[in-house]
PDB file of N, CA and C in Angstrom:
ATOM      1  N   LEU A   9     -15.859   6.861   1.975  1.00 61.00           N
ATOM      2  CA  LEU A   9     -15.619   5.434   1.837  1.00 61.00           C
ATOM      3  C   LEU A   9     -16.307   4.665   2.969  1.00 61.00           C
ATOM      4  N   LYS A  10     -16.190   5.174   4.179  1.00 60.00           N
ATOM      5  CA  LYS A  10     -16.820   4.493   5.308  1.00 60.00           C
ATOM      6  C   LYS A  10     -18.341   4.525   5.213  1.00 60.00           C
ATOM      7  N   ARG A  11     -18.897   5.520   4.524  1.00 70.00           N
ATOM      8  CA  ARG A  11     -20.350   5.568   4.351  1.00 70.00           C
ATOM      9  C   ARG A  11     -20.832   4.437   3.464  1.00 70.00           C
ATOM     10  N   ARG A  12     -20.047   4.103   2.439  1.00 72.00           N
ATOM     11  CA  ARG A  12     -20.446   3.029   1.521  1.00 72.00           C
ATOM     12  C   ARG A  12     -20.158   1.653   2.089  1.00 72.00           C
ATOM     13  N   HIS A  13     -19.170   1.544   2.949  1.00 70.00           N
ATOM     14  CA  HIS A  13     -18.749   0.253   3.506  1.00 70.00           C
ATOM     15  C   HIS A  13     -18.824   0.348   5.027  1.00 70.00           C
ATOM     16  N   ARG A  14     -19.968   0.037   5.557  1.00 74.00           N
ATOM     17  CA  ARG A  14     -20.228   0.262   6.984  1.00 74.00           C
ATOM     18  C   ARG A  14     -19.313  -0.534   7.911  1.00 74.00           C
ATOM     19  N   LYS A  15     -18.805  -1.645   7.446  1.00 74.00           N
ATOM     20  CA  LYS A  15     -17.929  -2.453   8.300  1.00 74.00           C
ATOM     21  C   LYS A  15     -16.463  -2.018   8.218  1.00 74.00           C
ATOM     22  N   LEU A  16     -16.172  -1.073   7.335  1.00 75.00           N
ATOM     23  CA  LEU A  16     -14.807  -0.569   7.195  1.00 75.00           C
ATOM     24  C   LEU A  16     -14.412   0.206   8.442  1.00 75.00           C
ATOM     25  N   ARG A  17     -13.251  -0.091   8.956  1.00 74.00           N
ATOM     26  CA  ARG A  17     -12.750   0.610  10.133  1.00 74.00           C
ATOM     27  C   ARG A  17     -11.343   1.098   9.826  1.00 74.00           C
ATOM     28  N   VAL A  18     -11.132   2.391   9.932  1.00 76.00           N
ATOM     29  CA  VAL A  18      -9.825   2.987   9.663  1.00 76.00           C
ATOM     30  C   VAL A  18      -9.127   3.207  10.998  1.00 76.00           C
ATOM     31  N   LEU A  19      -7.941   2.628  11.133  1.00 76.00           N
ATOM     32  CA  LEU A  19      -7.153   2.787  12.358  1.00 76.00           C
ATOM     33  C   LEU A  19      -5.963   3.685  12.052  1.00 76.00           C
ATOM     34  N   ARG A  20      -5.743   4.636  12.893  1.00 77.00           N
ATOM     35  CA  ARG A  20      -4.577   5.508  12.745  1.00 77.00           C
ATOM     36  C   ARG A  20      -3.711   5.339  13.983  1.00 77.00           C
ATOM     37  N   SER A  21      -2.414   5.398  13.767  1.00 77.00           N
ATOM     38  CA  SER A  21      -1.497   5.271  14.894  1.00 77.00           C
ATOM     39  C   SER A  21      -0.236   6.073  14.606  1.00 77.00           C
ATOM     40  N   ARG A  22       0.518   6.318  15.615  1.00 80.00           N
ATOM     41  CA  ARG A  22       1.800   7.001  15.453  1.00 80.00           C
ATOM     42  C   ARG A  22       2.735   6.086  14.690  1.00 80.00           C
ATOM     43  N   ASP A  23       3.427   6.623  13.698  1.00 77.00           N
ATOM     44  CA  ASP A  23       4.321   5.823  12.870  1.00 77.00           C
ATOM     45  C   ASP A  23       5.622   5.570  13.616  1.00 77.00           C
ATOM     46  N   LEU A  24       5.824   4.322  13.992  1.00 79.00           N
ATOM     47  CA  LEU A  24       7.047   3.923  14.690  1.00 79.00           C
ATOM     48  C   LEU A  24       7.936   3.065  13.801  1.00 79.00           C
ATOM     49  N   GLY A  25       7.677   3.114  12.499  1.00 76.00           N
ATOM     50  CA  GLY A  25       8.495   2.344  11.559  1.00 76.00           C
ATOM     51  C   GLY A  25       7.683   1.259  10.889  1.00 76.00           C
ATOM     52  N   PRO A  26       8.369   0.396  10.122  1.00 72.00           N
ATOM     53  CA  PRO A  26       7.676  -0.671   9.379  1.00 72.00           C
ATOM     54  C   PRO A  26       6.856  -1.568  10.305  1.00 72.00           C
ATOM     55  N   GLY A  27       5.671  -1.879   9.881  1.00 76.00           N
ATOM     56  CA  GLY A  27       4.823  -2.793  10.640  1.00 76.00           C
ATOM     57  C   GLY A  27       3.959  -2.137  11.698  1.00 76.00           C
ATOM     58  N   THR A  28       4.089  -0.838  11.892  1.00 77.00           N
ATOM     59  CA  THR A  28       3.311  -0.157  12.931  1.00 77.00           C
ATOM     60  C   THR A  28       1.820  -0.386  12.747  1.00 77.00           C
ATOM     61  N   GLY A  29       1.331  -0.234  11.521  1.00 75.00           N
ATOM     62  CA  GLY A  29      -0.092  -0.413  11.255  1.00 75.00           C
ATOM     63  C   GLY A  29      -0.569  -1.819  11.568  1.00 75.00           C
ATOM     64  N   LEU A  30       0.252  -2.804  11.259  1.00 80.00           N
ATOM     65  CA  LEU A  30      -0.128  -4.190  11.544  1.00 80.00           C
ATOM     66  C   LEU A  30      -0.188  -4.442  13.043  1.00 80.00           C
ATOM     67  N   LEU A  31       0.742  -3.857  13.785  1.00 82.00           N
ATOM     68  CA  LEU A  31       0.722  -4.035  15.235  1.00 82.00           C
ATOM     69  C   LEU A  31      -0.511  -3.381  15.851  1.00 82.00           C
ATOM     70  N   LYS A  32      -0.888  -2.217  15.337  1.00 80.00           N
ATOM     71  CA  LYS A  32      -2.097  -1.542  15.829  1.00 80.00           C
ATOM     72  C   LYS A  32      -3.327  -2.409  15.542  1.00 80.00           C
ATOM     73  N   ALA A  33      -3.394  -2.959  14.344  1.00 82.00           N
ATOM     74  CA  ALA A  33      -4.527  -3.807  13.981  1.00 82.00           C
ATOM     75  C   ALA A  33      -4.597  -5.054  14.869  1.00 82.00           C
ATOM     76  N   LYS A  34      -3.456  -5.601  15.213  1.00 81.00           N
ATOM     77  CA  LYS A  34      -3.425  -6.787  16.072  1.00 81.00           C
ATOM     78  C   LYS A  34      -4.066  -6.505  17.430  1.00 81.00           C
ATOM     79  N   GLU A  35      -3.920  -5.270  17.915  1.00 84.00           N
ATOM     80  CA  GLU A  35      -4.525  -4.896  19.191  1.00 84.00           C
ATOM     81  C   GLU A  35      -6.052  -4.867  19.110  1.00 84.00           C
ATOM     82  N   VAL A  36      -6.588  -4.577  17.924  1.00 83.00           N
ATOM     83  CA  VAL A  36      -8.018  -4.320  17.770  1.00 83.00           C
ATOM     84  C   VAL A  36      -8.791  -5.501  17.187  1.00 83.00           C
ATOM     85  N   LEU A  37      -8.199  -6.217  16.240  1.00 83.00           N
ATOM     86  CA  LEU A  37      -8.908  -7.294  15.547  1.00 83.00           C
ATOM     87  C   LEU A  37      -9.205  -8.458  16.477  1.00 83.00           C
ATOM     88  N   ARG A  38     -10.447  -8.910  16.445  1.00 85.00           N
ATOM     89  CA  ARG A  38     -10.854 -10.067  17.242  1.00 85.00           C
ATOM     90  C   ARG A  38     -11.406 -11.184  16.364  1.00 85.00           C
ATOM     91  N   ASP A  39     -11.887 -10.827  15.185  1.00 84.00           N
ATOM     92  CA  ASP A  39     -12.501 -11.789  14.280  1.00 84.00           C
ATOM     93  C   ASP A  39     -11.432 -12.381  13.368  1.00 84.00           C
ATOM     94  N   PRO A  40     -11.160 -13.685  13.463  1.00 79.00           N
ATOM     95  CA  PRO A  40     -10.123 -14.284  12.620  1.00 79.00           C
ATOM     96  C   PRO A  40     -10.469 -14.254  11.130  1.00 79.00           C
ATOM     97  N   ARG A  41     -11.727 -13.955  10.805  1.00 79.00           N
ATOM     98  CA  ARG A  41     -12.123 -13.858   9.393  1.00 79.00           C
ATOM     99  C   ARG A  41     -11.969 -12.446   8.845  1.00 79.00           C
ATOM    100  N   ALA A  42     -11.565 -11.514   9.684  1.00 80.00           N
ATOM    101  CA  ALA A  42     -11.427 -10.112   9.254  1.00 80.00           C
ATOM    102  C   ALA A  42     -10.315  -9.985   8.222  1.00 80.00           C
ATOM    103  N   TRP A  43     -10.489  -9.054   7.310  1.00 80.00           N
ATOM    104  CA  TRP A  43      -9.477  -8.772   6.288  1.00 80.00           C
ATOM    105  C   TRP A  43      -8.772  -7.496   6.684  1.00 80.00           C
ATOM    106  N   LEU A  44      -7.469  -7.503   6.564  1.00 80.00           N
ATOM    107  CA  LEU A  44      -6.663  -6.358   6.959  1.00 80.00           C
ATOM    108  C   LEU A  44      -5.911  -5.828   5.748  1.00 80.00           C
ATOM    109  N   LEU A  45      -6.022  -4.535   5.518  1.00 78.00           N
ATOM    110  CA  LEU A  45      -5.282  -3.879   4.447  1.00 78.00           C
ATOM    111  C   LEU A  45      -4.448  -2.783   5.082  1.00 78.00           C
ATOM    112  N   ALA A  46      -3.156  -2.853   4.904  1.00 75.00           N
ATOM    113  CA  ALA A  46      -2.251  -1.828   5.447  1.00 75.00           C
ATOM    114  C   ALA A  46      -1.649  -1.045   4.288  1.00 75.00           C
ATOM    115  N   VAL A  47      -1.769   0.281   4.350  1.00 74.00           N
ATOM    116  CA  VAL A  47      -1.225   1.162   3.320  1.00 74.00           C
ATOM    117  C   VAL A  47      -0.527   2.341   3.988  1.00 74.00           C
ATOM    118  N   ASP A  48       0.337   2.987   3.238  1.00 71.00           N
ATOM    119  CA  ASP A  48       0.996   4.201   3.718  1.00 71.00           C
ATOM    120  C   ASP A  48       0.181   5.415   3.311  1.00 71.00           C
ATOM    121  N   ASP A  49       0.107   6.389   4.194  1.00 68.00           N
ATOM    122  CA  ASP A  49      -0.678   7.588   3.881  1.00 68.00           C
ATOM    123  C   ASP A  49       0.088   8.581   3.014  1.00 68.00           C
ATOM    124  N   ASP A  50       1.342   8.295   2.714  1.00 66.00           N
ATOM    125  CA  ASP A  50       2.121   9.215   1.883  1.00 66.00           C
ATOM    126  C   ASP A  50       2.450   8.609   0.516  1.00 66.00           C
ATOM    127  N   HIS A  51       1.642   7.663   0.077  1.00 69.00           N
ATOM    128  CA  HIS A  51       1.816   7.034  -1.229  1.00 69.00           C
ATOM    129  C   HIS A  51       0.580   7.276  -2.096  1.00 69.00           C
ATOM    130  N   ALA A  52       0.791   7.258  -3.391  1.00 69.00           N
ATOM    131  CA  ALA A  52      -0.323   7.307  -4.333  1.00 69.00           C
ATOM    132  C   ALA A  52      -0.645   5.878  -4.737  1.00 69.00           C
ATOM    133  N   TYR A  53      -1.922   5.517  -4.722  1.00 73.00           N
ATOM    134  CA  TYR A  53      -2.324   4.148  -5.021  1.00 73.00           C
ATOM    135  C   TYR A  53      -3.207   4.087  -6.259  1.00 73.00           C
ATOM    136  N   HIS A  54      -3.125   2.984  -6.970  1.00 73.00           N
ATOM    137  CA  HIS A  54      -3.996   2.740  -8.119  1.00 73.00           C
ATOM    138  C   HIS A  54      -5.433   2.710  -7.608  1.00 73.00           C
ATOM    139  N   PRO A  55      -6.371   3.318  -8.330  1.00 76.00           N
ATOM    140  CA  PRO A  55      -7.760   3.380  -7.852  1.00 76.00           C
ATOM    141  C   PRO A  55      -8.405   2.014  -7.611  1.00 76.00           C
ATOM    142  N   GLU A  56      -7.947   0.977  -8.285  1.00 80.00           N
ATOM    143  CA  GLU A  56      -8.543  -0.355  -8.130  1.00 80.00           C
ATOM    144  C   GLU A  56      -7.720  -1.266  -7.222  1.00 80.00           C
ATOM    145  N   LEU A  57      -6.728  -0.708  -6.519  1.00 80.00           N
ATOM    146  CA  LEU A  57      -5.851  -1.538  -5.689  1.00 80.00           C
ATOM    147  C   LEU A  57      -6.636  -2.356  -4.670  1.00 80.00           C
ATOM    148  N   LEU A  58      -7.479  -1.714  -3.892  1.00 81.00           N
ATOM    149  CA  LEU A  58      -8.220  -2.419  -2.849  1.00 81.00           C
ATOM    150  C   LEU A  58      -9.068  -3.541  -3.431  1.00 81.00           C
ATOM    151  N   MET A  59      -9.812  -3.236  -4.475  1.00 83.00           N
ATOM    152  CA  MET A  59     -10.683  -4.249  -5.084  1.00 83.00           C
ATOM    153  C   MET A  59      -9.858  -5.425  -5.619  1.00 83.00           C
ATOM    154  N   ASN A  60      -8.747  -5.144  -6.273  1.00 82.00           N
ATOM    155  CA  ASN A  60      -7.915  -6.221  -6.815  1.00 82.00           C
ATOM    156  C   ASN A  60      -7.292  -7.071  -5.714  1.00 82.00           C
ATOM    157  N   LEU A  61      -6.837  -6.438  -4.642  1.00 83.00           N
ATOM    158  CA  LEU A  61      -6.275  -7.211  -3.527  1.00 83.00           C
ATOM    159  C   LEU A  61      -7.344  -8.079  -2.872  1.00 83.00           C
ATOM    160  N   LEU A  62      -8.540  -7.525  -2.695  1.00 84.00           N
ATOM    161  CA  LEU A  62      -9.618  -8.302  -2.086  1.00 84.00           C
ATOM    162  C   LEU A  62     -10.036  -9.477  -2.966  1.00 84.00           C
ATOM    163  N   ARG A  63     -10.103  -9.263  -4.269  1.00 85.00           N
ATOM    164  CA  ARG A  63     -10.435 -10.367  -5.189  1.00 85.00           C
ATOM    165  C   ARG A  63      -9.403 -11.484  -5.098  1.00 85.00           C
ATOM    166  N   PHE A  64      -8.123 -11.106  -5.106  1.00 83.00           N
ATOM    167  CA  PHE A  64      -7.074 -12.113  -5.045  1.00 83.00           C
ATOM    168  C   PHE A  64      -7.094 -12.832  -3.695  1.00 83.00           C
ATOM    169  N   ALA A  65      -7.295 -12.068  -2.620  1.00 84.00           N
ATOM    170  CA  ALA A  65      -7.342 -12.674  -1.288  1.00 84.00           C
ATOM    171  C   ALA A  65      -8.509 -13.652  -1.173  1.00 84.00           C
ATOM    172  N   ALA A  66      -9.650 -13.310  -1.768  1.00 86.00           N
ATOM    173  CA  ALA A  66     -10.815 -14.197  -1.716  1.00 86.00           C
ATOM    174  C   ALA A  66     -10.520 -15.527  -2.408  1.00 86.00           C
ATOM    175  N   GLY A  67      -9.681 -15.497  -3.411  1.00 86.00           N
ATOM    176  CA  GLY A  67      -9.342 -16.715  -4.143  1.00 86.00           C
ATOM    177  C   GLY A  67      -8.201 -17.506  -3.534  1.00 86.00           C
ATOM    178  N   THR A  68      -7.560 -16.956  -2.509  1.00 84.00           N
ATOM    179  CA  THR A  68      -6.437 -17.639  -1.851  1.00 84.00           C
ATOM    180  C   THR A  68      -6.591 -17.548  -0.335  1.00 84.00           C
ATOM    181  N   PRO A  69      -7.629 -18.188   0.228  1.00 81.00           N
ATOM    182  CA  PRO A  69      -7.889 -18.089   1.669  1.00 81.00           C
ATOM    183  C   PRO A  69      -6.673 -18.477   2.511  1.00 81.00           C
ATOM    184  N   GLY A  70      -6.471 -17.739   3.584  1.00 79.00           N
ATOM    185  CA  GLY A  70      -5.377 -18.026   4.500  1.00 79.00           C
ATOM    186  C   GLY A  70      -4.035 -17.487   4.057  1.00 79.00           C
ATOM    187  N   SER A  71      -4.010 -16.783   2.933  1.00 79.00           N
ATOM    188  CA  SER A  71      -2.749 -16.255   2.407  1.00 79.00           C
ATOM    189  C   SER A  71      -2.667 -14.750   2.587  1.00 79.00           C
ATOM    190  N   ALA A  72      -1.460 -14.268   2.642  1.00 80.00           N
ATOM    191  CA  ALA A  72      -1.225 -12.823   2.617  1.00 80.00           C
ATOM    192  C   ALA A  72      -1.011 -12.426   1.163  1.00 80.00           C
ATOM    193  N   VAL A  73      -1.635 -11.347   0.746  1.00 81.00           N
ATOM    194  CA  VAL A  73      -1.452 -10.856  -0.618  1.00 81.00           C
ATOM    195  C   VAL A  73      -0.894  -9.447  -0.549  1.00 81.00           C
ATOM    196  N   GLY A  74      -0.224  -9.029  -1.592  1.00 78.00           N
ATOM    197  CA  GLY A  74       0.370  -7.699  -1.589  1.00 78.00           C
ATOM    198  C   GLY A  74       0.541  -7.168  -2.987  1.00 78.00           C
ATOM    199  N   SER A  75       1.108  -6.019  -3.051  1.00 75.00           N
ATOM    200  CA  SER A  75       1.351  -5.338  -4.307  1.00 75.00           C
ATOM    201  C   SER A  75       2.714  -4.673  -4.209  1.00 75.00           C
ATOM    202  N   HIS A  76       3.194  -4.172  -5.309  1.00 70.00           N
ATOM    203  CA  HIS A  76       4.485  -3.501  -5.293  1.00 70.00           C
ATOM    204  C   HIS A  76       4.389  -2.205  -6.075  1.00 70.00           C
ATOM    205  N   GLY A  77       5.378  -1.389  -5.934  1.00 70.00           N
ATOM    206  CA  GLY A  77       5.376  -0.121  -6.658  1.00 70.00           C
ATOM    207  C   GLY A  77       6.795   0.349  -6.898  1.00 70.00           C
ATOM    208  N   TRP A  78       6.930   1.635  -7.151  1.00 68.00           N
ATOM    209  CA  TRP A  78       8.248   2.204  -7.387  1.00 68.00           C
ATOM    210  C   TRP A  78       8.269   3.658  -6.962  1.00 68.00           C
ATOM    211  N   LEU A  79       9.455   4.206  -6.855  1.00 73.00           N
ATOM    212  CA  LEU A  79       9.640   5.604  -6.523  1.00 73.00           C
ATOM    213  C   LEU A  79       9.883   6.360  -7.814  1.00 73.00           C
ATOM    214  N   ALA A  80       8.996   7.297  -8.135  1.00 74.00           N
ATOM    215  CA  ALA A  80       9.104   8.077  -9.367  1.00 74.00           C
ATOM    216  C   ALA A  80       9.841   9.385  -9.071  1.00 74.00           C
ATOM    217  N   LEU A  81      10.980   9.577  -9.718  1.00 77.00           N
ATOM    218  CA  LEU A  81      11.807  10.766  -9.544  1.00 77.00           C
ATOM    219  C   LEU A  81      11.935  11.493 -10.868  1.00 77.00           C
ATOM    220  N   ASN A  82      12.315  12.779 -10.835  1.00 78.00           N
ATOM    221  CA  ASN A  82      12.581  13.428 -12.110  1.00 78.00           C
ATOM    222  C   ASN A  82      13.773  12.712 -12.745  1.00 78.00           C
ATOM    223  N   LYS A  83      13.920  12.825 -14.050  1.00 79.00           N
ATOM    224  CA  LYS A  83      14.872  11.980 -14.787  1.00 79.00           C
ATOM    225  C   LYS A  83      16.310  12.140 -14.324  1.00 79.00           C
ATOM    226  N   ASP A  84      16.750  13.359 -14.017  1.00 82.00           N
ATOM    227  CA  ASP A  84      18.124  13.557 -13.555  1.00 82.00           C
ATOM    228  C   ASP A  84      18.371  12.880 -12.212  1.00 82.00           C
ATOM    229  N   ALA A  85      17.447  13.083 -11.276  1.00 80.00           N
ATOM    230  CA  ALA A  85      17.584  12.469  -9.956  1.00 80.00           C
ATOM    231  C   ALA A  85      17.487  10.954 -10.053  1.00 80.00           C
ATOM    232  N   ALA A  86      16.620  10.450 -10.934  1.00 78.00           N
ATOM    233  CA  ALA A  86      16.470   9.005 -11.099  1.00 78.00           C
ATOM    234  C   ALA A  86      17.756   8.384 -11.625  1.00 78.00           C
ATOM    235  N   THR A  87      18.371   9.011 -12.613  1.00 81.00           N
ATOM    236  CA  THR A  87      19.617   8.483 -13.173  1.00 81.00           C
ATOM    237  C   THR A  87      20.682   8.389 -12.095  1.00 81.00           C
ATOM    238  N   GLN A  88      20.815   9.446 -11.304  1.00 83.00           N
ATOM    239  CA  GLN A  88      21.805   9.464 -10.226  1.00 83.00           C
ATOM    240  C   GLN A  88      21.482   8.392  -9.175  1.00 83.00           C
ATOM    241  N   ALA A  89      20.216   8.285  -8.780  1.00 80.00           N
ATOM    242  CA  ALA A  89      19.824   7.311  -7.761  1.00 80.00           C
ATOM    243  C   ALA A  89      19.993   5.877  -8.259  1.00 80.00           C
ATOM    244  N   ILE A  90      19.653   5.627  -9.522  1.00 80.00           N
ATOM    245  CA  ILE A  90      19.784   4.285 -10.098  1.00 80.00           C
ATOM    246  C   ILE A  90      21.247   3.873 -10.142  1.00 80.00           C
ATOM    247  N   ASN A  91      22.128   4.786 -10.518  1.00 83.00           N
ATOM    248  CA  ASN A  91      23.562   4.483 -10.558  1.00 83.00           C
ATOM    249  C   ASN A  91      24.108   4.216  -9.162  1.00 83.00           C
ATOM    250  N   ALA A  92      23.608   4.927  -8.161  1.00 84.00           N
ATOM    251  CA  ALA A  92      24.093   4.756  -6.797  1.00 84.00           C
ATOM    252  C   ALA A  92      23.475   3.545  -6.102  1.00 84.00           C
ATOM    253  N   ALA A  93      22.258   3.174  -6.488  1.00 78.00           N
ATOM    254  CA  ALA A  93      21.520   2.136  -5.766  1.00 78.00           C
ATOM    255  C   ALA A  93      22.009   0.730  -6.048  1.00 78.00           C
ATOM    256  N   GLY A  94      22.476   0.482  -7.245  1.00 76.00           N
ATOM    257  CA  GLY A  94      22.827  -0.880  -7.616  1.00 76.00           C
ATOM    258  C   GLY A  94      21.606  -1.605  -8.151  1.00 76.00           C
ATOM    259  N   PRO A  95      21.820  -2.756  -8.787  1.00 74.00           N
ATOM    260  CA  PRO A  95      20.728  -3.431  -9.500  1.00 74.00           C
ATOM    261  C   PRO A  95      19.559  -3.872  -8.615  1.00 74.00           C
ATOM    262  N   ALA A  96      19.798  -4.264  -7.386  1.00 72.00           N
ATOM    263  CA  ALA A  96      18.715  -4.762  -6.537  1.00 72.00           C
ATOM    264  C   ALA A  96      17.709  -3.658  -6.202  1.00 72.00           C
ATOM    265  N   LEU A  97      18.181  -2.458  -5.955  1.00 71.00           N
ATOM    266  CA  LEU A  97      17.288  -1.354  -5.617  1.00 71.00           C
ATOM    267  C   LEU A  97      16.861  -0.547  -6.826  1.00 71.00           C
ATOM    268  N   ALA A  98      17.676  -0.539  -7.865  1.00 74.00           N
ATOM    269  CA  ALA A  98      17.382   0.282  -9.044  1.00 74.00           C
ATOM    270  C   ALA A  98      16.063  -0.108  -9.702  1.00 74.00           C
ATOM    271  N   ARG A  99      15.670  -1.362  -9.594  1.00 71.00           N
ATOM    272  CA  ARG A  99      14.412  -1.788 -10.231  1.00 71.00           C
ATOM    273  C   ARG A  99      13.189  -1.131  -9.601  1.00 71.00           C
ATOM    274  N   ASN A 100      13.351  -0.524  -8.420  1.00 71.00           N
ATOM    275  CA  ASN A 100      12.242   0.157  -7.751  1.00 71.00           C
ATOM    276  C   ASN A 100      12.211   1.656  -8.009  1.00 71.00           C
ATOM    277  N   LEU A 101      13.088   2.136  -8.892  1.00 73.00           N
ATOM    278  CA  LEU A 101      13.167   3.565  -9.199  1.00 73.00           C
ATOM    279  C   LEU A 101      12.762   3.796 -10.649  1.00 73.00           C
ATOM    280  N   ARG A 102      12.080   4.894 -10.908  1.00 73.00           N
ATOM    281  CA  ARG A 102      11.673   5.244 -12.266  1.00 73.00           C
ATOM    282  C   ARG A 102      11.947   6.708 -12.513  1.00 73.00           C
ATOM    283  N   GLY A 103      12.419   7.014 -13.707  1.00 74.00           N
ATOM    284  CA  GLY A 103      12.596   8.396 -14.116  1.00 74.00           C
ATOM    285  C   GLY A 103      11.393   8.858 -14.914  1.00 74.00           C
ATOM    286  N   TRP A 104      10.771   9.931 -14.481  1.00 70.00           N
ATOM    287  CA  TRP A 104       9.617  10.503 -15.160  1.00 70.00           C
ATOM    288  C   TRP A 104       9.898  11.955 -15.476  1.00 70.00           C
ATOM    289  N   ASP A 105       9.069  12.531 -16.324  1.00 69.00           N
ATOM    290  CA  ASP A 105       9.202  13.954 -16.623  1.00 69.00           C
ATOM    291  C   ASP A 105       8.919  14.803 -15.373  1.00 69.00           C
ATOM    292  N   VAL A 106       8.050  14.297 -14.529  1.00 60.00           N
ATOM    293  CA  VAL A 106       7.680  15.001 -13.300  1.00 60.00           C
ATOM    294  C   VAL A 106       7.899  14.038 -12.144  1.00 60.00           C
ATOM    295  N   ALA A 107       8.524  14.518 -11.073  1.00 58.00           N
ATOM    296  CA  ALA A 107       8.700  13.675  -9.889  1.00 58.00           C
ATOM    297  C   ALA A 107       7.335  13.441  -9.254  1.00 58.00           C
ATOM    298  N   ALA A 108       6.934  12.189  -9.118  1.00 59.00           N
ATOM    299  CA  ALA A 108       5.606  11.859  -8.580  1.00 59.00           C
ATOM    300  C   ALA A 108       5.677  11.259  -7.185  1.00 59.00           C
ATOM    301  N   GLY A 109       6.853  10.889  -6.725  1.00 58.00           N
ATOM    302  CA  GLY A 109       6.967  10.261  -5.414  1.00 58.00           C
ATOM    303  C   GLY A 109       6.637   8.788  -5.493  1.00 58.00           C
ATOM    304  N   PRO A 110       6.300   8.181  -4.354  1.00 56.00           N
ATOM    305  CA  PRO A 110       5.992   6.743  -4.344  1.00 56.00           C
ATOM    306  C   PRO A 110       4.681   6.448  -5.070  1.00 56.00           C
ATOM    307  N   ILE A 111       4.675   5.433  -5.901  1.00 56.00           N
ATOM    308  CA  ILE A 111       3.474   5.025  -6.622  1.00 56.00           C
ATOM    309  C   ILE A 111       3.310   3.521  -6.443  1.00 56.00           C
ATOM    310  N   LEU A 112       2.159   3.117  -5.983  1.00 51.00           N
ATOM    311  CA  LEU A 112       1.880   1.693  -5.821  1.00 51.00           C
ATOM    312  C   LEU A 112       0.927   1.272  -6.907  1.00 51.00           C
ATOM    313  N   CYS A 113       1.293   0.246  -7.632  1.00 52.00           N
ATOM    314  CA  CYS A 113       0.455  -0.222  -8.729  1.00 52.00           C
ATOM    315  C   CYS A 113       0.095  -1.676  -8.483  1.00 52.00           C
ATOM    316  N   ASN A 114      -0.875  -2.139  -9.245  1.00 45.00           N
ATOM    317  CA  ASN A 114      -1.264  -3.535  -9.069  1.00 45.00           C
ATOM    318  C   ASN A 114      -1.314  -4.219 -10.401  1.00 45.00           C
TER     319      ASN A 114
END
């Protein structure tokens, strides 16, 4: 990926919880026009996620854009988790034939 996009810079840091990647980027970014994409390394992402986020960001300058996903569990575990989670969290859980883990879609 970095070979095709020479200006792409991948920053890695110790995971200290939510927002760690953004804090690391804040230390390094100097150009206010730079675009920042923060993702988790333990999630599966839609192949067009980056392109779609960049397109949307280009059309809404000065805004933060994002995407959402869900946690895919095997059907038995999903049923149990959905019943325990309550309606606010249950919408982020899916029962599949195969447990796939976190999936981010756009």
